[in-house]
mmCIF file of C-alpha atoms in Angstrom:
data_model
loop_
_atom_site.group_PDB
_atom_site.id
_atom_site.type_symbol
_atom_site.label_atom_id
_atom_site.label_comp_id
_atom_site.label_asym_id
_atom_site.label_seq_id
_atom_site.Cartn_x
_atom_site.Cartn_y
_atom_site.Cartn_z
ATOM 1 C CA UNK A 1 -38.514 8.284 -3.692
ATOM 2 C CA UNK A 2 -36.525 10.659 -1.302
ATOM 3 C CA UNK A 3 -37.099 8.495 1.545
ATOM 4 C CA UNK A 4 -36.225 5.320 -0.467
ATOM 5 C CA UNK A 5 -33.030 6.867 -1.773
ATOM 6 C CA UNK A 6 -32.037 7.752 1.767
ATOM 7 C CA UNK A 7 -32.498 4.496 2.959
ATOM 8 C CA UNK A 8 -30.585 2.868 0.368
ATOM 9 C CA UNK A 9 -27.654 5.632 1.045
ATOM 10 C CA UNK A 10 -27.799 4.995 4.596
ATOM 11 C CA UNK A 11 -27.815 1.244 4.799
ATOM 12 C CA UNK A 12 -24.672 1.219 2.033
ATOM 13 C CA UNK A 13 -22.883 3.896 4.103
ATOM 14 C CA UNK A 14 -23.368 1.862 7.327
ATOM 15 C CA UNK A 15 -22.282 -1.689 5.918
ATOM 16 C CA UNK A 16 -19.511 0.153 4.083
ATOM 17 C CA UNK A 17 -18.047 1.701 6.982
ATOM 18 C CA UNK A 18 -18.550 -1.456 9.201
ATOM 19 C CA UNK A 19 -16.705 -3.540 6.564
ATOM 20 C CA UNK A 20 -13.925 -0.940 6.138
ATOM 21 C CA UNK A 21 -13.129 -1.177 10.008
ATOM 22 C CA UNK A 22 -13.229 -4.975 9.818
ATOM 23 C CA UNK A 23 -10.895 -5.384 7.019
ATOM 24 C CA UNK A 24 -8.589 -2.668 8.606
ATOM 25 C CA UNK A 25 -8.216 -4.782 11.877
ATOM 26 C CA UNK A 26 -7.777 -7.812 10.000
ATOM 27 C CA UNK A 27 -5.153 -6.406 7.578
ATOM 28 C CA UNK A 28 -3.215 -4.484 10.488
ATOM 29 C CA UNK A 29 -3.316 -7.410 12.455
ATOM 30 C CA UNK A 30 -1.543 -9.871 9.860
ATOM 31 C CA UNK A 31 0.928 -7.265 8.914
ATOM 32 C CA UNK A 32 2.107 -6.872 12.499
ATOM 33 C CA UNK A 33 3.340 -10.510 12.244
ATOM 34 C CA UNK A 34 5.556 -9.057 9.706
ATOM 35 C CA UNK A 35 7.133 -6.086 11.644
ATOM 36 C CA UNK A 36 10.762 -6.278 12.255
ATOM 37 C CA UNK A 37 11.063 -7.014 16.115
ATOM 38 C CA UNK A 38 12.833 -3.606 16.928
ATOM 39 C CA UNK A 39 9.517 -1.910 15.652
ATOM 40 C CA UNK A 40 7.835 -2.852 19.026
ATOM 41 C CA UNK A 41 10.429 -0.435 20.699
ATOM 42 C CA UNK A 42 9.092 2.696 18.975
ATOM 43 C CA UNK A 43 6.991 5.138 21.134
ATOM 44 C CA UNK A 44 3.227 4.980 21.024
ATOM 45 C CA UNK A 45 3.057 7.927 18.266
ATOM 46 C CA UNK A 46 5.313 6.363 15.920
ATOM 47 C CA UNK A 47 4.023 2.860 16.252
ATOM 48 C CA UNK A 48 0.332 3.868 15.696
ATOM 49 C CA UNK A 49 1.552 6.013 12.622
ATOM 50 C CA UNK A 50 3.028 2.767 11.115
ATOM 51 C CA UNK A 51 -0.155 1.025 11.752
ATOM 52 C CA UNK A 52 -2.139 3.629 9.919
ATOM 53 C CA UNK A 53 0.444 3.809 6.938
ATOM 54 C CA UNK A 54 0.067 -0.269 6.666
ATOM 55 C CA UNK A 55 -3.589 0.306 6.491
ATOM 56 C CA UNK A 56 -3.433 2.965 3.795
ATOM 57 C CA UNK A 57 -1.256 0.507 1.619
ATOM 58 C CA UNK A 58 -4.339 -2.035 1.363
ATOM 59 C CA UNK A 59 -6.875 0.727 1.187
ATOM 60 C CA UNK A 60 -7.890 0.257 -2.319
ATOM 61 C CA UNK A 61 -8.598 -3.464 -1.672
ATOM 62 C CA UNK A 62 -10.754 -2.560 1.191
ATOM 63 C CA UNK A 63 -12.686 -0.144 -0.910
ATOM 64 C CA UNK A 64 -13.210 -2.762 -3.392
ATOM 65 C CA UNK A 65 -14.496 -5.447 -1.229
ATOM 66 C CA UNK A 66 -16.257 -3.382 1.194
ATOM 67 C CA UNK A 67 -18.338 -1.383 -1.500
ATOM 68 C CA UNK A 68 -19.145 -4.619 -3.370
ATOM 69 C CA UNK A 69 -20.304 -6.455 -0.220
ATOM 70 C CA UNK A 70 -22.191 -3.533 1.174
ATOM 71 C CA UNK A 71 -24.486 -3.195 -1.898
ATOM 72 C CA UNK A 72 -24.831 -6.910 -2.037
ATOM 73 C CA UNK A 73 -26.082 -7.195 1.579
ATOM 74 C CA UNK A 74 -28.593 -4.380 0.902
ATOM 75 C CA UNK A 75 -30.115 -6.024 -1.872
ATOM 76 C CA UNK A 76 -30.295 -9.456 -0.050
ATOM 77 C CA UNK A 77 -31.641 -7.667 3.118
ATOM 78 C CA UNK A 78 -34.371 -5.866 1.182
ATOM 79 C CA UNK A 79 -35.194 -9.073 -0.665
ATOM 80 C CA UNK A 80 -35.244 -11.136 2.699
ATOM 81 C CA UNK A 81 -37.431 -8.571 4.273
ATOM 82 C CA UNK A 82 -39.657 -8.437 1.333
ATOM 83 C CA UNK A 83 -38.959 -4.724 0.813
ATOM 84 C CA UNK A 84 -38.178 -5.100 -2.731
ATOM 85 C CA UNK A 85 -41.442 -6.412 -3.499
ATOM 86 C CA UNK A 86 -43.185 -3.293 -1.707
ATOM 87 C CA UNK A 87 -40.943 -1.314 -3.950
ATOM 88 C CA UNK A 88 -42.079 -2.994 -7.119
ATOM 89 C CA UNK A 89 -45.709 -2.888 -6.078
ATOM 90 C CA UNK A 90 -45.349 0.958 -5.681
ATOM 91 C CA UNK A 91 -44.642 1.078 -9.390
ATOM 92 C CA UNK A 92 -40.872 2.087 -9.130
ATOM 93 C CA UNK A 93 -39.000 0.651 -11.703
ATOM 94 C CA UNK A 94 -35.366 -0.939 -11.611
ATOM 95 C CA UNK A 95 -34.078 2.269 -13.343
ATOM 96 C CA UNK A 96 -35.445 4.441 -10.876
ATOM 97 C CA UNK A 97 -34.133 1.951 -8.022
ATOM 98 C CA UNK A 98 -30.646 1.958 -9.164
ATOM 99 C CA UNK A 99 -30.278 5.747 -9.541
ATOM 100 C CA UNK A 100 -28.887 6.292 -6.105
ATOM 101 C CA UNK A 101 -26.409 3.315 -6.644
ATOM 102 C CA UNK A 102 -24.991 5.015 -9.777
ATOM 103 C CA UNK A 103 -24.384 8.315 -7.989
ATOM 104 C CA UNK A 104 -22.605 6.569 -4.940
ATOM 105 C CA UNK A 105 -20.847 4.222 -7.460
ATOM 106 C CA UNK A 106 -19.411 7.736 -9.353
ATOM 107 C CA UNK A 107 -18.526 8.996 -5.750
ATOM 108 C CA UNK A 108 -16.537 5.905 -4.773
ATOM 109 C CA UNK A 109 -14.910 5.498 -8.059
ATOM 110 C CA UNK A 110 -13.572 9.015 -7.624
ATOM 111 C CA UNK A 111 -12.296 8.310 -4.099
ATOM 112 C CA UNK A 112 -10.916 4.831 -5.477
ATOM 113 C CA UNK A 113 -9.217 6.569 -8.367
ATOM 114 C CA UNK A 114 -7.154 9.090 -5.723
ATOM 115 C CA UNK A 115 -6.449 6.429 -3.406
ATOM 116 C CA UNK A 116 -5.202 4.257 -6.210
ATOM 117 C CA UNK A 117 -3.142 6.782 -7.995
ATOM 118 C CA UNK A 118 -1.667 8.946 -4.911
ATOM 119 C CA UNK A 119 -2.619 7.699 -1.500
ATOM 120 C CA UNK A 120 -1.437 3.805 -1.856
ATOM 121 C CA UNK A 121 1.766 4.705 -3.469
ATOM 122 C CA UNK A 122 2.572 7.417 -1.015
ATOM 123 C CA UNK A 123 1.835 5.155 2.089
ATOM 124 C CA UNK A 124 3.961 2.439 0.480
ATOM 125 C CA UNK A 125 6.853 5.086 0.216
ATOM 126 C CA UNK A 126 6.272 6.540 3.664
ATOM 127 C CA UNK A 127 6.088 3.241 5.386
ATOM 128 C CA UNK A 128 9.454 1.896 3.816
ATOM 129 C CA UNK A 129 11.131 5.293 5.092
ATOM 130 C CA UNK A 130 9.645 5.157 8.330
ATOM 131 C CA UNK A 131 10.592 1.477 9.249
ATOM 132 C CA UNK A 132 14.139 2.128 7.942
ATOM 133 C CA UNK A 133 14.496 5.478 9.890
ATOM 134 C CA UNK A 134 13.000 3.783 13.182
ATOM 135 C CA UNK A 135 15.220 0.620 12.725
ATOM 136 C CA UNK A 136 18.342 2.685 12.299
ATOM 137 C CA UNK A 137 17.515 4.860 15.157
ATOM 138 C CA UNK A 138 16.948 1.881 17.376
ATOM 139 C CA UNK A 139 20.358 0.505 16.743
ATOM 140 C CA UNK A 140 22.216 3.805 17.219
ATOM 141 C CA UNK A 141 20.329 4.197 20.541
ATOM 142 C CA UNK A 142 21.380 0.823 21.462
ATOM 143 C CA UNK A 143 25.185 1.929 21.113
ATOM 144 C CA UNK A 144 26.762 2.053 24.593
ATOM 145 C CA UNK A 145 29.885 4.031 25.775
ATOM 146 C CA UNK A 146 33.069 1.861 25.645
ATOM 147 C CA UNK A 147 31.526 -1.105 24.132
ATOM 148 C CA UNK A 148 31.651 -2.593 20.389
ATOM 149 C CA UNK A 149 28.307 -2.958 18.837
ATOM 150 C CA UNK A 150 27.514 -4.586 15.658
ATOM 151 C CA UNK A 151 24.957 -2.476 13.624
ATOM 152 C CA UNK A 152 24.903 -5.128 11.008
ATOM 153 C CA UNK A 153 26.791 -8.007 9.666
ATOM 154 C CA UNK A 154 29.098 -5.385 7.965
ATOM 155 C CA UNK A 155 29.437 -2.247 10.447
ATOM 156 C CA UNK A 156 30.610 -2.365 13.819
ATOM 157 C CA UNK A 157 30.929 0.871 16.107
ATOM 158 C CA UNK A 158 32.664 1.952 19.099
ATOM 159 C CA UNK A 159 32.715 5.227 20.994
ATOM 160 C CA UNK A 160 34.159 6.398 24.337
ATOM 161 C CA UNK A 161 31.596 8.958 25.033
ATOM 162 C CA UNK A 162 27.851 9.509 23.813
ATOM 163 C CA UNK A 163 25.863 12.731 24.629
ATOM 164 C CA UNK A 164 22.549 12.331 22.561
ATOM 165 C CA UNK A 165 23.556 12.546 18.901
ATOM 166 C CA UNK A 166 27.292 13.733 19.605
ATOM 167 C CA UNK A 167 29.743 11.099 19.744
ATOM 168 C CA UNK A 168 33.522 11.446 21.005
ATOM 169 C CA UNK A 169 36.577 9.293 19.827
ATOM 170 C CA UNK A 170 34.698 7.077 17.392
ATOM 171 C CA UNK A 171 35.660 3.961 15.766
ATOM 172 C CA UNK A 172 33.937 2.257 12.692
ATOM 173 C CA UNK A 173 34.657 -0.941 11.055
ATOM 174 C CA UNK A 174 33.320 -1.704 7.885
ATOM 175 C CA UNK A 175 34.123 -5.455 7.251
ATOM 176 C CA UNK A 176 32.444 -5.346 3.467
ATOM 177 C CA UNK A 177 34.851 -2.504 2.327
ATOM 178 C CA UNK A 178 37.761 -3.811 4.553
ATOM 179 C CA UNK A 179 37.764 -0.029 5.727
ATOM 180 C CA UNK A 180 38.540 1.335 9.342
ATOM 181 C CA UNK A 181 37.409 4.835 10.366
ATOM 182 C CA UNK A 182 38.428 6.648 13.363
ATOM 183 C CA UNK A 183 37.495 10.177 14.142
ATOM 184 C CA UNK A 184 37.410 12.661 17.365
ATOM 185 C CA UNK A 185 33.949 13.601 17.062
ATOM 186 C CA UNK A 186 30.723 12.611 15.334
ATOM 187 C CA UNK A 187 27.095 13.724 14.941
ATOM 188 C CA UNK A 188 24.191 11.760 14.044
ATOM 189 C CA UNK A 189 21.449 13.362 11.519
ATOM 190 C CA UNK A 190 18.711 10.954 10.342
ATOM 191 C CA UNK A 191 20.599 8.195 8.736
ATOM 192 C CA UNK A 192 24.110 9.555 8.588
ATOM 193 C CA UNK A 193 27.166 10.087 10.810
ATOM 194 C CA UNK A 194 28.930 13.328 10.282
ATOM 195 C CA UNK A 195 32.776 12.697 11.315
ATOM 196 C CA UNK A 196 35.134 15.120 12.370
ATOM 197 C CA UNK A 197 39.235 15.231 12.502
ATOM 198 C CA UNK A 198 39.890 11.485 11.986
ATOM 199 C CA UNK A 199 41.351 8.814 9.689
ATOM 200 C CA UNK A 200 40.217 6.113 7.165
ATOM 201 C CA UNK A 201 42.636 3.133 6.735
ATOM 202 C CA UNK A 202 41.903 1.775 3.025
ATOM 203 C CA UNK A 203 43.423 -1.613 2.236
ATOM 204 C CA UNK A 204 45.041 -1.994 -1.248
ATOM 205 C CA UNK A 205 47.291 -4.558 -2.868
ATOM 206 C CA UNK A 206 50.527 -3.579 -1.043
ATOM 207 C CA UNK A 207 49.000 -3.038 2.574
ATOM 208 C CA UNK A 208 46.908 -0.031 3.445
ATOM 209 C CA UNK A 209 46.517 3.672 2.724
ATOM 210 C CA UNK A 210 45.632 6.137 5.662
ATOM 211 C CA UNK A 211 43.803 9.397 4.566
ATOM 212 C CA UNK A 212 43.332 12.108 7.072
ATOM 213 C CA UNK A 213 40.178 14.140 6.826
ATOM 214 C CA UNK A 214 38.588 17.336 8.714
ATOM 215 C CA UNK A 215 35.085 16.041 7.881
ATOM 216 C CA UNK A 216 33.471 12.713 6.486
ATOM 217 C CA UNK A 217 30.100 11.602 6.066
ATOM 218 C CA UNK A 218 29.104 7.704 6.649
ATOM 219 C CA UNK A 219 25.843 7.018 5.602
ATOM 220 C CA UNK A 220 24.631 3.826 7.659
ATOM 221 C CA UNK A 221 23.012 1.935 4.876
ATOM 222 C CA UNK A 222 22.952 -1.610 6.274
ATOM 223 C CA UNK A 223 20.896 -4.734 5.354
ATOM 224 C CA UNK A 224 17.791 -3.798 7.173
ATOM 225 C CA UNK A 225 17.389 -0.954 4.866
ATOM 226 C CA UNK A 226 13.772 -1.355 3.220
ATOM 227 C CA UNK A 227 13.704 -0.113 -0.220
ATOM 228 C CA UNK A 228 10.368 0.793 -2.148
ATOM 229 C CA UNK A 229 10.096 -0.548 -5.829
ATOM 230 C CA UNK A 230 9.088 0.848 -8.883
ATOM 231 C CA UNK A 231 5.429 0.021 -7.975
ATOM 232 C CA UNK A 232 5.522 2.734 -5.626
ATOM 233 C CA UNK A 233 7.067 5.662 -7.577
ATOM 234 C CA UNK A 234 5.224 8.895 -7.947
ATOM 235 C CA UNK A 235 3.322 9.232 -11.168
ATOM 236 C CA UNK A 236 5.519 11.917 -12.573
ATOM 237 C CA UNK A 237 8.414 9.498 -12.033
ATOM 238 C CA UNK A 238 6.674 6.553 -13.814
ATOM 239 C CA UNK A 239 5.883 9.157 -16.735
ATOM 240 C CA UNK A 240 9.456 9.862 -17.059
ATOM 241 C CA UNK A 241 10.453 6.562 -17.307
ATOM 242 C CA UNK A 242 8.018 5.633 -19.882
ATOM 243 C CA UNK A 243 9.509 8.614 -21.871
ATOM 244 C CA UNK A 244 13.401 8.180 -21.432
ATOM 245 C CA UNK A 245 13.978 4.620 -20.285
ATOM 246 C CA UNK A 246 13.634 1.844 -22.762
ATOM 247 C CA UNK A 247 14.630 -0.932 -20.402
ATOM 248 C CA UNK A 248 11.869 -0.242 -17.677
ATOM 249 C CA UNK A 249 9.185 1.437 -19.993
ATOM 250 C CA UNK A 250 6.901 -1.343 -19.954
ATOM 251 C CA UNK A 251 7.236 -2.053 -16.393
ATOM 252 C CA UNK A 252 6.305 1.545 -15.575
ATOM 253 C CA UNK A 253 3.672 1.385 -18.166
ATOM 254 C CA UNK A 254 1.984 -1.554 -16.204
ATOM 255 C CA UNK A 255 2.156 0.181 -12.880
ATOM 256 C CA UNK A 256 0.531 3.221 -14.171
ATOM 257 C CA UNK A 257 -2.103 1.135 -16.120
ATOM 258 C CA UNK A 258 -2.726 -0.663 -12.873
ATOM 259 C CA UNK A 259 -3.408 2.415 -10.987
ATOM 260 C CA UNK A 260 -5.483 4.070 -13.533
ATOM 261 C CA UNK A 261 -7.556 1.094 -14.313
ATOM 262 C CA UNK A 262 -8.060 -0.509 -10.856
ATOM 263 C CA UNK A 263 -11.120 1.914 -10.100
ATOM 264 C CA UNK A 264 -12.748 0.915 -13.162
ATOM 265 C CA UNK A 265 -14.922 -1.908 -11.434
ATOM 266 C CA UNK A 266 -16.389 0.476 -9.017
ATOM 267 C CA UNK A 267 -18.453 1.981 -11.959
ATOM 268 C CA UNK A 268 -20.246 -1.434 -12.196
ATOM 269 C CA UNK A 269 -20.112 -3.146 -8.761
ATOM 270 C CA UNK A 270 -22.650 -0.748 -7.093
ATOM 271 C CA UNK A 271 -25.378 -1.903 -9.120
ATOM 272 C CA UNK A 272 -23.939 -5.359 -9.760
ATOM 273 C CA UNK A 273 -23.733 -6.301 -6.078
ATOM 274 C CA UNK A 274 -27.312 -4.930 -5.442
ATOM 275 C CA UNK A 275 -28.495 -7.172 -8.306
ATOM 276 C CA UNK A 276 -26.702 -9.916 -7.156
ATOM 277 C CA UNK A 277 -28.314 -9.458 -3.509
ATOM 278 C CA UNK A 278 -31.842 -9.444 -4.789
ATOM 279 C CA UNK A 279 -31.625 -11.790 -7.685
ATOM 280 C CA UNK A 280 -29.640 -14.778 -5.927
ATOM 281 C CA UNK A 281 -32.355 -16.878 -4.627
ATOM 282 C CA UNK A 282 -30.294 -18.518 -1.868
ATOM 283 C CA UNK A 283 -29.160 -17.635 1.636
ATOM 284 C CA UNK A 284 -26.759 -14.580 2.683
ATOM 285 C CA UNK A 285 -23.463 -17.030 2.217
ATOM 286 C CA UNK A 286 -24.350 -17.651 -1.258
ATOM 287 C CA UNK A 287 -24.467 -13.741 -1.943
ATOM 288 C CA UNK A 288 -21.137 -13.115 -0.323
ATOM 289 C CA UNK A 289 -19.591 -16.083 -2.010
ATOM 290 C CA UNK A 290 -20.753 -14.747 -5.370
ATOM 291 C CA UNK A 291 -19.510 -11.149 -4.792
ATOM 292 C CA UNK A 292 -16.164 -12.643 -3.326
ATOM 293 C CA UNK A 293 -15.943 -15.064 -6.506
ATOM 294 C CA UNK A 294 -16.420 -11.937 -8.914
ATOM 295 C CA UNK A 295 -13.765 -9.855 -6.984
ATOM 296 C CA UNK A 296 -11.135 -12.662 -6.946
ATOM 297 C CA UNK A 297 -11.578 -13.427 -10.772
ATOM 298 C CA UNK A 298 -11.208 -9.791 -11.273
ATOM 299 C CA UNK A 299 -7.867 -9.755 -9.139
ATOM 300 C CA UNK A 300 -6.684 -12.553 -10.984
ATOM 301 C CA UNK A 301 -7.377 -10.774 -14.553
ATOM 302 C CA UNK A 302 -5.697 -7.954 -12.916
ATOM 303 C CA UNK A 303 -2.732 -9.517 -11.960
ATOM 304 C CA UNK A 304 -2.367 -11.565 -15.255
ATOM 305 C CA UNK A 305 -3.032 -8.606 -17.701
ATOM 306 C CA UNK A 306 -0.652 -6.228 -15.808
ATOM 307 C CA UNK A 307 2.289 -8.874 -15.889
ATOM 308 C CA UNK A 308 1.690 -9.036 -19.898
ATOM 309 C CA UNK A 309 1.727 -5.268 -20.117
ATOM 310 C CA UNK A 310 4.891 -5.192 -18.084
ATOM 311 C CA UNK A 311 6.540 -7.598 -20.480
ATOM 312 C CA UNK A 312 5.482 -5.637 -23.352
ATOM 313 C CA UNK A 313 3.136 -8.529 -24.919
ATOM 314 C CA UNK A 314 -0.139 -6.341 -24.838
ATOM 315 C CA UNK A 315 -1.348 -2.957 -25.102
ATOM 316 C CA UNK A 316 -3.487 -1.508 -21.989
ATOM 317 C CA UNK A 317 -6.281 -0.707 -24.161
ATOM 318 C CA UNK A 318 -6.433 -4.502 -24.376
ATOM 319 C CA UNK A 319 -6.793 -4.928 -20.854
ATOM 320 C CA UNK A 320 -9.479 -2.111 -20.668
ATOM 321 C CA UNK A 321 -11.465 -3.799 -22.971
ATOM 322 C CA UNK A 322 -11.278 -7.215 -21.023
ATOM 323 C CA UNK A 323 -12.503 -5.282 -18.027
ATOM 324 C CA UNK A 324 -15.312 -3.732 -19.883
ATOM 325 C CA UNK A 325 -16.524 -6.948 -21.077
ATOM 326 C CA UNK A 326 -16.234 -8.713 -17.726
ATOM 327 C CA UNK A 327 -18.072 -6.445 -15.735
ATOM 328 C CA UNK A 328 -20.655 -5.159 -18.263
ATOM 329 C CA UNK A 329 -21.545 -8.843 -19.403
ATOM 330 C CA UNK A 330 -22.147 -9.794 -15.454
ATOM 331 C CA UNK A 331 -24.016 -6.622 -14.623
ATOM 332 C CA UNK A 332 -26.237 -7.215 -17.574
ATOM 333 C CA UNK A 333 -26.704 -10.899 -16.778
ATOM 334 C CA UNK A 334 -27.873 -10.088 -13.086
ATOM 335 C CA UNK A 335 -29.940 -7.049 -14.014
ATOM 336 C CA UNK A 336 -32.099 -9.118 -16.709
ATOM 337 C CA UNK A 337 -32.191 -12.185 -14.606
#
C-alpha cells in the first residue's frame, strides 16, 4: 500500500508542478501585453518582481485547474496503462485507493485557503502600488533641466537644475486647478514633492491670489495612478466595512464570501478528478475537456452567486449549499459510475 500511495502522490505532484509552471508562463505572457510601456524601462530586478506579483494575482485559479487536471491525468494514465485493474485485482478497494487523494486534497485546500484569503489580495495591492510608483519615478527621471515636461494632461513641470531627487528653481503648473507653483528648492520622495520657499498662484473670481510658503507638499497624483478596489482590501478592512458601512456592506460581504468559499471545491476535486480519469471511457482529450467543463461551470456559478450576494439578494449560506450540492453530486456520480 505504501508503494501505491507513494506512486499516486509522486505522479500528482509531478503533474501539478508542471501545470503550475505552464499556467504561470501563459498568464505572465498575456499580462505583459497590458503593462504600461514605461514599465519596460524598469531595472531587471523590479521588472521580475512585477512579473512575480502578476503571477501571484492568478495563483488561486492556477491551483484549481492544476490540481484538478493532475488528478484526472493520474486516473487516465492508470486506466490507459491498465494499472488500475492490477490494483483492483490485488484486492484494494476504492476507499483505500482514494485515501492519499483525500489527504492531498486537505493539504491543497489549506494552501488554497491561505492563497485566497491573504496571498492574492496582497499581490493585487502590491502590484497596483508597484506599477504606480515605478511609473511616477520614470516620469520624474525623464524631467530634464531647463525643459518643460508634461507629467500628465494636467501637470507640467520645469526646473533650472536637477541633482538626483533635488531640484532648484522649480515651476509647476496644475491645469486642472489652474494653479501655478514656484519654489526655490524641491525634494522628491516616493510620490511627493517637498517644496521650499515659494509661491502659489490661485485663481479666483476677481483674478489671482498669491500665497507665500516656507514649505509645501505637492503630491503627484496623476492619471496613470493605479488604484486597487474593494476586492483587494485586507480581510480586517472588509469586516470593518460590514460592521459599519450600510452602503458597501453587501459588496464587502461578497468579497469575503468569495475568498472563504473559493477553496471549497478542493475538498472534492482530488477524488473527482481521479474518478473522471479512470471512469471516462474515452481518450485524454475527453478527460481534460470534462475537468475543464466542470471547472468552468463552477467559475460561472461563483461569479453569478457572488454578484447576487453583493447586491444583497441572497445569503452566503445559499451559495455554500449550492457548491456542496454541485460538487458532491458530481463526485458521487463518477464514484458510482
